[in-house]
Amino acid sequence: MSVTFPGGFRASGVSAGIKESNKADMALVVSEDCRPYVSAGTFTTNLSAAAPVKLSKANLALSKGEMVGVLLTSGNANAATGKRGDEAAKRSLERLGELLGVDPTSLMVASTGLIGIQMPVEKLIGGLEGAVDSLGATLQDGTLAAEAMMTTDTFAKTSTYEINGVKFGGIAKGAAMIAPNMATMLAMVTTDAQVNRDDLAEGLFRAVDATFNRITIDGCTSTNDSVFVMASGKSGRSLSAGELYQGLYSICYDLARQIVFDAEGATKLIEVAVTKAASVDDALAVARKIAESSLVKCSFFGEDPYWGRIISEVGTAGVDLDIDRVTIRYGGIMLYSDGEEILVDPSTTAAVMALREIHLEVDLSCGIESASIITADLSPAYIAENMRTS
Amino acid sequence: MSVTFPGGFRASGVSAGIKESNKADMALVVSEDCRPYVSAGTFTTNLSAAAPVKLSKANLALSKGEMVGVLLTSGNANAATGKRGDEAAKRSLERLGELLGVDPTSLMVASTGLIGIQMPVEKLIGGLEGAVDSLGATLQDGTLAAEAMMTTDTFAKTSTYEINGVKFGGIAKGAAMIAPNMATMLAMVTTDAQVNRDDLAEGLFRAVDATFNRITIDGCTSTNDSVFVMASGKSGRSLSAGELYQGLYSICYDLARQIVFDAEGATKLIEVAVTKAASVDDALAVARKIAESSLVKCSFFGEDPYWGRIISEVGTAGVDLDIDRVTIRYGGIMLYSDGEEILVDPSTTAAVMALREIHLEVDLSCGIESASIITADLSPAYIAENMRTS
C-alpha cells in the first residue's frame, strides 16, 4: 500500500546490479500513460549536492513541474563523483526517456548509498529496461519500489492516506545521515488529487518542513535528500489547501517516524517536545540541541532519565530563557522544576524509560509556542554500522 | 610538575568523601602567603551555569581580580541544584576563608561531576580543613591537586613551560561533555610572572579561545567549565605581551590536547585542519562541523578514510565555497580533489589510519586563513561510559 494507492501511477522495483549483493536497487514511479503530471520536489541544502539532485532540480524547473516519473536507485549515492557522476545521471534519464517515449527533462532521479564512488553506469543504464518492463499498478508494485530504495534500512517504509475521496501514497528510505534540513532520505509521494503546481509545491514544502525536517538521527545532512510529489488528478476531485496539506503532512509524518524508528542501531524513538517557547524557532532550536546531543542519546540507550544533561543542553541552545523556570517531564513525569530535581520513585521512571517510544517535554515557561524534533538513541550498533564505509 | 612549578604557590589534593569511592575529590591551589595575586578566569557560556561558576565570577569581579586561591572539587558538579546549590558553594568558600584567614570573596571555586544532585555540603565543608593542612609547595603537591580533579579521566593532566626566566604551570580535568566554548573541563594555570590584571585576563582569554575552545569530544558544552589563572610575581620579571601569551598558550594547548587524548572511549586524536579559508571563522565553522560529526568519528574509529563523509559535512557547514575546489588529505595523502576521488594504494591510507594521532586537512581554496579543531573518534566505550549517570 503506497505510491500505487492513488489512481494513475505505476511502479516497479528491480535489481540492476548496482548493489553487489544483487538485492533490489532500482525503483521507478511513473504516470499511468506516460503523460506529465503536476509535480514538485524539495532537495538537500548540502552544497555537496549529488549529481541526481542537481539534475532533478534542473529538470523540474525546465519542465515547469510537469513530470512523467522518478527513477530511484540505491547502493551508490552518485555524490562527489564529479563530471562523470553528472554524466551518469544524465545518461540514465536519456535512456529512461527513450524507453518510455518521453522527453528526458520530464523525468527526475534520486540515488542513495555510498558517497564518492563512481556510479557503475553500465549497470545503471542496463537495468532500466527491466525496470520499465516490470512497471505495474498493483499495491504490490508500490511495495517493490519501496524495497528497491533500501540501504541500511531494515524494513521498507510505506504510507497511505485518504481524505474527501482523494488518495495519497508514499514510500521512503533512510536510516542514518539523518538531520533536519534534511536527511539521507529519499521519499516519493503520489496523489490522485486535481491540483495546480503552486499549491502542490507549497503544500509539499510546508509538509516536509514540519516532518522530514524535524527528525534527526545523527545531525548529519546528506548529499542526496530528495522528496518528490506527483499528482495524477485521476480522482477528479480537488481539495482545499487545508485538506491537501493534511494529506501530504500525513504521508510525510508517517514516513519520517518510520525512518527514526528504523534508525541505525536505535532501540528507542524519542519525541523531544519543547513547549511554552517565545517562538517556534526558539522551540526548534532547543529541541534540536537536545535531540542531537550524544550524551542525551546515550542516556536514553541506557534507559537513564538523566535530566541534568537535558538542562545542560537547554542552556547552550542559544535561546534567551530563564533556566530556573524550565520544567522537564519524561513521559509526563516531572523530574525538574524551579531550578531543582523533583524526587520520584525510580520504578515509575524506569517504566517510562523502558518504553520503545518516549515523550520528553521541556517546558520553557517563556511564551505560547511549541515544536517537536523526533530522534533516536545512540547505541554501539550505530557505531558498528558506521565504522566501515557503508 | 604543574601548578607548583612557578614560585609562590601551594597546592593539595585530598578525599573529602564527595565521591562515594573515597578517591581524592578536593584540590586547593592558593598563594604562598595567603596574600592576593593578580588573577583572571573564563567560564562556560551555558545558561545553566553551575553554582560555583556563578560564585567565582561574582568574586572575581568583587575583588577586582585580586585572588588568594581556588577550591576545585570532583564527583558532584553542583549544577542545576537551585538555591541549595548556591548556598553550598557560598558556605564552602566562607569556611575556606576562615581556615586561611582571608575574605571569602578573594576565593574561587569550581566543581565537576554529576549534574542535578545536591552537593553533600557537610562533606564539602568537612573536607576543607584536611585540604588546607595538606597544602605544600612541592611538585608532588601540584600533581595531587590534578589527581583530585579527575572524574572519568584516566590520567591526571599537568603541564609546565618556561620562558625568559618566568615559569608557568597548569592542571586540568576533562574527558567528555567537551565542546568548543568550552568543555566539562576545569583548569588552573599558575605563573610567577609580574603582570597587571588586564594583560593577564586578555592573555588568558586569547589562549583559551585558541586552545580549550578548539577541542570537541561530543559537542556538548557543560555547565561547569572554568579556567583560572593566578600570577604570583615571584620571579621578579615581567614579560612582553607576546611572551605572556606564549606561556599561557603553551600550557592551555598542552592541557587541551591531553583532554582529547583521554576522551571517553577514544582510540584516536584527530586534528581537523581547515586551510585556505576566506576567514578564520569560516575555517572554524567547517572544522567544527567535521569534528562534531558522529559519522566522521565512527569512520575514524573504524580506521576507514571515508572522505565522502568529510565532503558531505563541508557542504553543510554554512560556509560559502566551491565544493569542486576542495582538497582533502589524510595524513598528507590526497584522497579528494577537483570534485573526484584520487585513487591511492589502500595500504598507504591504512598506515595513516592506524596512527594514534591523525591529521586531516581540508583545503578550501578560498583564501589564506586557516584554523584547527582537535577531536576524538567515537567508540562503543563512549556509549558504555555514558549510558548510565556518570
Coordinates of C-alpha atoms in Angstrom, one line a residue, chain A residues 45-48 80-84 114-116 118 177 218-223 289 293-295 298-299 301-302 304 306-309 311-313 315-316 319 321 323 336 339-341 378-380 382-383 386-390, chain B residues 45-48 80-84 114-116 118 177 218-223 289 293-295 298-299 301-302 304 306-309 311-313 315-316 319 321 323 336 339-341 378-380 382-383 386-390:
Chain A
T45 CA 20.6 22.1 1.3
N46 CA 24.1 20.5 1.3
L47 CA 26.5 22.3 -1.1
S48 CA 27.9 18.9 -1.9
A80 CA 31.2 13.7 -5.0
T81 CA 31.7 11.9 -8.3
G82 CA 32.5 15.0 -10.4
K83 CA 31.6 15.3 -14.1
R84 CA 31.5 11.6 -14.6
L114 CA 28.0 5.2 -0.8
I115 CA 29.4 8.7 -1.4
G116 CA 32.4 9.3 -3.6
Q118 CA 31.7 6.3 -9.3
M177 CA 22.9 10.6 8.0
D218 CA 22.9 11.9 13.9
G219 CA 22.8 15.6 12.9
C220 CA 24.4 14.8 9.5
T221 CA 22.7 16.4 6.5
S222 CA 23.2 14.2 3.4
T223 CA 24.2 15.0 -0.1
K289 CA 20.2 20.9 20.6
S293 CA 23.3 15.5 21.9
S294 CA 25.4 12.4 22.0
L295 CA 25.3 12.4 25.8
C298 CA 23.5 7.6 25.3
S299 CA 21.3 8.2 28.4
F301 CA 20.0 3.9 25.3
G302 CA 20.9 3.2 29.0
D304 CA 18.6 6.5 32.4
Y306 CA 19.4 11.9 33.4
W307 CA 17.6 15.2 33.1
G308 CA 20.8 17.0 34.1
R309 CA 22.1 16.5 30.6
I311 CA 19.0 21.1 31.3
S312 CA 22.7 21.5 30.3
E313 CA 21.7 21.3 26.6
G315 CA 21.4 26.2 28.5
T316 CA 23.5 26.1 25.3
V319 CA 17.9 30.8 23.2
L321 CA 15.4 32.0 28.7
I323 CA 16.7 28.3 33.3
Y336 CA 13.0 19.1 37.2
G339 CA 15.7 25.0 39.4
E340 CA 15.9 21.7 41.3
E341 CA 15.3 18.0 41.0
L378 CA 22.7 6.2 20.3
S379 CA 23.9 2.6 20.7
P380 CA 27.0 0.6 19.9
Y382 CA 25.2 2.6 15.3
I383 CA 29.0 2.6 15.6
N386 CA 29.2 3.2 10.5
M387 CA 32.8 2.3 11.4
R388 CA 33.3 1.0 7.9
T389 CA 32.2 2.5 4.6
S390 CA 28.5 1.7 4.4
Chain B
T45 CA 28.7 30.2 28.2
N46 CA 26.0 27.7 29.3
L47 CA 22.9 29.5 30.7
S48 CA 22.6 26.6 33.1
A80 CA 21.0 22.5 38.4
T81 CA 20.9 22.4 42.2
G82 CA 18.9 25.6 42.8
K83 CA 19.3 27.8 45.9
R84 CA 20.6 24.9 48.0
L114 CA 27.2 14.6 38.3
I115 CA 24.7 17.3 37.4
G116 CA 21.4 17.8 39.3
Q118 CA 22.6 18.1 45.7
M177 CA 30.8 16.9 27.6
D218 CA 30.9 15.3 21.8
G219 CA 29.7 18.9 21.0
C220 CA 28.2 19.2 24.5
T221 CA 29.0 22.4 26.3
S222 CA 29.0 21.8 30.1
T223 CA 27.5 23.7 33.0
K289 CA 31.1 20.6 11.5
S293 CA 30.0 14.6 13.0
S294 CA 29.1 11.2 14.5
L295 CA 29.5 9.6 11.1
C298 CA 32.7 6.4 13.6
S299 CA 34.9 6.2 10.4
F301 CA 37.2 4.5 15.0
G302 CA 36.9 2.0 12.1
D304 CA 38.3 3.9 7.4
Y306 CA 35.8 7.7 4.2
W307 CA 36.4 11.1 2.7
G308 CA 32.8 11.2 1.3
R309 CA 31.5 11.9 4.8
I311 CA 33.0 16.4 1.9
S312 CA 29.3 16.0 2.9
E313 CA 30.0 17.8 6.2
G315 CA 28.8 21.1 2.3
T316 CA 26.6 21.7 5.3
V319 CA 30.1 28.5 4.6
L321 CA 32.6 27.8 -1.0
I323 CA 32.9 22.2 -3.4
Y336 CA 39.8 14.0 -3.0
G339 CA 35.4 17.1 -7.4
E340 CA 36.5 13.4 -7.5
E341 CA 38.3 10.7 -5.7
L378 CA 33.5 7.7 18.6
S379 CA 33.7 4.2 20.0
P380 CA 31.3 1.8 21.8
Y382 CA 32.0 6.2 24.9
I383 CA 28.4 4.8 24.9
N386 CA 27.6 7.5 29.2
M387 CA 24.6 5.2 29.1
R388 CA 24.3 5.5 32.9
T389 CA 24.6 8.6 35.0
S390 CA 28.3 9.2 35.3

